[in-house]
């Protein structure tokens, strides 16, 4: 089993991975961050976001390619992100673990 | 205003980001994202300048504080530069106390350097003379001026040299300044004018070439010069082909015939640059008592025998030339006594003792200051210890701080000494 699927995902890491998947085909970090802010209804710390992207890349859970930037970016390059198969496996494992932990505790949701 | 200028984020904030973000394309993509959001805010009519600064500061702080894998200190690794930085920062917090410590230690160091240089000259190196027991100085005794160590006149030196039998070599010297033309520019040198026997009387050998020999100090002899070892190194850059080069000294071209040995240079007490032959016969004032004289006892001749002979000759000269030598006598003094004097060792001992005392007092003062400082830092040390600093780590920090103070003190001591 790859090491990445064994490693636990932090909550923010899960949210970033899910946001990438929600954005569709190879989203840009700007769009991922906007999606995160929209869904969670709160401002996302830029520093936390970028360092999490770096960490996920280091864990090989996401990957990106670099493309040239347009005029609105002053010609600075941009990234196109995607969740790797290892990232998908980690997400599934994390969801499975969470659901197992939630199992039998549904009554809490009703309180 | 130019819309392109408008869409450009604050320059300094961007420069800060370029410095703090990861190098390479990843950092540039983050910069691009930020600029895109900046432009979007401008288009929406929202305040963008202050927003950009805030974002840049937080982002820069985040990346600066993040521990990078390549800068993570390894366990047990001696990170001297990091310790030195911490030491400098800690010392900079109490500049007055550090200045006092550095000045105290610097002064003590310079005093001890001077003291030990003197001791080195007096005790370790000794006189630059071969077989000191046989080298003697001859002094005149001027009863009228109550001077027991008067110099000799050229006339008396010449007469005495002709009559002396107990001395193997008998030389005279006088020190003065000469002017040398070096590459078209005049320079003043300290020169020793010596008779041909001077180096032989002291038992010295040249570093290169030859020293003076019989015939070099007589009228009509080729004009020669022996350069001092330090002058050869300083001015001729220790050139091996200096022998035979001409030197224009006091308007006369002299040929360099040799390099004097370095042991003749005693610190900076006798900074002679060049040695020139002294023509006794050509002395402008034969009766002026300006010559220092040295001689070497013949094999088997005792000091008392030489003294007796010199006294006899002086008495005879006094009788023969009463105008110049009325009540004039002469004596022989061993070179060791000339250099050091009878109370020399007492003076040297007292001097070294005084220097040692200065160092002890300075160290005691510095120790009390450092101790007082350590007492003030008890909380800081306790905090470091609580945060995980080992005893060795704390000790290492203290040692580094001490080293930093010592290096600063040495930097002050060197020019002072």
PDB file of C-alpha atoms in Angstrom, chain A residues 28-30 33-34 46-48 50-51 54 64 66 72-74 76-79, chain B residues 25-26 28-37 39-40 51 55 59 62-63 66:
ATOM      1  CA  UNK A  28      -6.432  26.927 -10.700  1.00  0.00           C
ATOM      2  CA  UNK A  29      -5.480  27.699  -7.053  1.00  0.00           C
ATOM      3  CA  UNK A  30      -7.455  30.966  -7.238  1.00  0.00           C
ATOM      4  CA  UNK A  33      -9.595  28.941  -2.828  1.00  0.00           C
ATOM      5  CA  UNK A  34     -12.740  30.754  -3.944  1.00  0.00           C
ATOM      6  CA  UNK A  46      -3.884  32.512   1.858  1.00  0.00           C
ATOM      7  CA  UNK A  47      -0.800  31.327   3.708  1.00  0.00           C
ATOM      8  CA  UNK A  48      -2.530  28.247   5.104  1.00  0.00           C
ATOM      9  CA  UNK A  50      -0.678  27.633  -0.248  1.00  0.00           C
ATOM     10  CA  UNK A  51       1.332  25.762   2.371  1.00  0.00           C
ATOM     11  CA  UNK A  54       2.727  22.406  -1.003  1.00  0.00           C
ATOM     12  CA  UNK A  64      -0.028  20.382 -10.923  1.00  0.00           C
ATOM     13  CA  UNK A  66       2.425  25.203 -14.775  1.00  0.00           C
ATOM     14  CA  UNK A  72      -4.609  40.045 -15.413  1.00  0.00           C
ATOM     15  CA  UNK A  73      -1.771  38.177 -13.715  1.00  0.00           C
ATOM     16  CA  UNK A  74       0.900  40.442 -15.156  1.00  0.00           C
ATOM     17  CA  UNK A  76       3.031  35.547 -14.075  1.00  0.00           C
ATOM     18  CA  UNK A  77       2.612  31.763 -14.419  1.00  0.00           C
ATOM     19  CA  UNK A  78      -0.392  29.848 -13.168  1.00  0.00           C
ATOM     20  CA  UNK A  79      -0.987  26.297 -11.943  1.00  0.00           C
TER      21      UNK A  79
ATOM     22  CA  UNK B  25       7.978  28.957 -10.419  1.00  0.00           C
ATOM     23  CA  UNK B  26       5.895  28.043  -7.335  1.00  0.00           C
ATOM     24  CA  UNK B  28       5.755  33.163  -9.056  1.00  0.00           C
ATOM     25  CA  UNK B  29       2.416  31.371  -9.337  1.00  0.00           C
ATOM     26  CA  UNK B  30       1.482  32.578  -5.824  1.00  0.00           C
ATOM     27  CA  UNK B  31       2.462  36.108  -6.821  1.00  0.00           C
ATOM     28  CA  UNK B  32       0.298  35.745  -9.923  1.00  0.00           C
ATOM     29  CA  UNK B  33      -2.686  34.559  -7.873  1.00  0.00           C
ATOM     30  CA  UNK B  34      -2.328  37.522  -5.585  1.00  0.00           C
ATOM     31  CA  UNK B  35      -2.095  39.929  -8.480  1.00  0.00           C
ATOM     32  CA  UNK B  36      -5.174  38.398 -10.081  1.00  0.00           C
ATOM     33  CA  UNK B  37      -7.159  38.920  -6.876  1.00  0.00           C
ATOM     34  CA  UNK B  39      -6.965  43.309 -10.119  1.00  0.00           C
ATOM     35  CA  UNK B  40     -10.340  41.740  -9.374  1.00  0.00           C
ATOM     36  CA  UNK B  51      -5.534  44.673   1.198  1.00  0.00           C
ATOM     37  CA  UNK B  55      -2.062  39.718   2.372  1.00  0.00           C
ATOM     38  CA  UNK B  59       1.926  35.425   3.464  1.00  0.00           C
ATOM     39  CA  UNK B  62       3.811  32.431   7.047  1.00  0.00           C
ATOM     40  CA  UNK B  63       6.584  31.394   4.685  1.00  0.00           C
ATOM     41  CA  UNK B  66       7.778  27.856   8.175  1.00  0.00           C
TER      42      UNK B  66
END
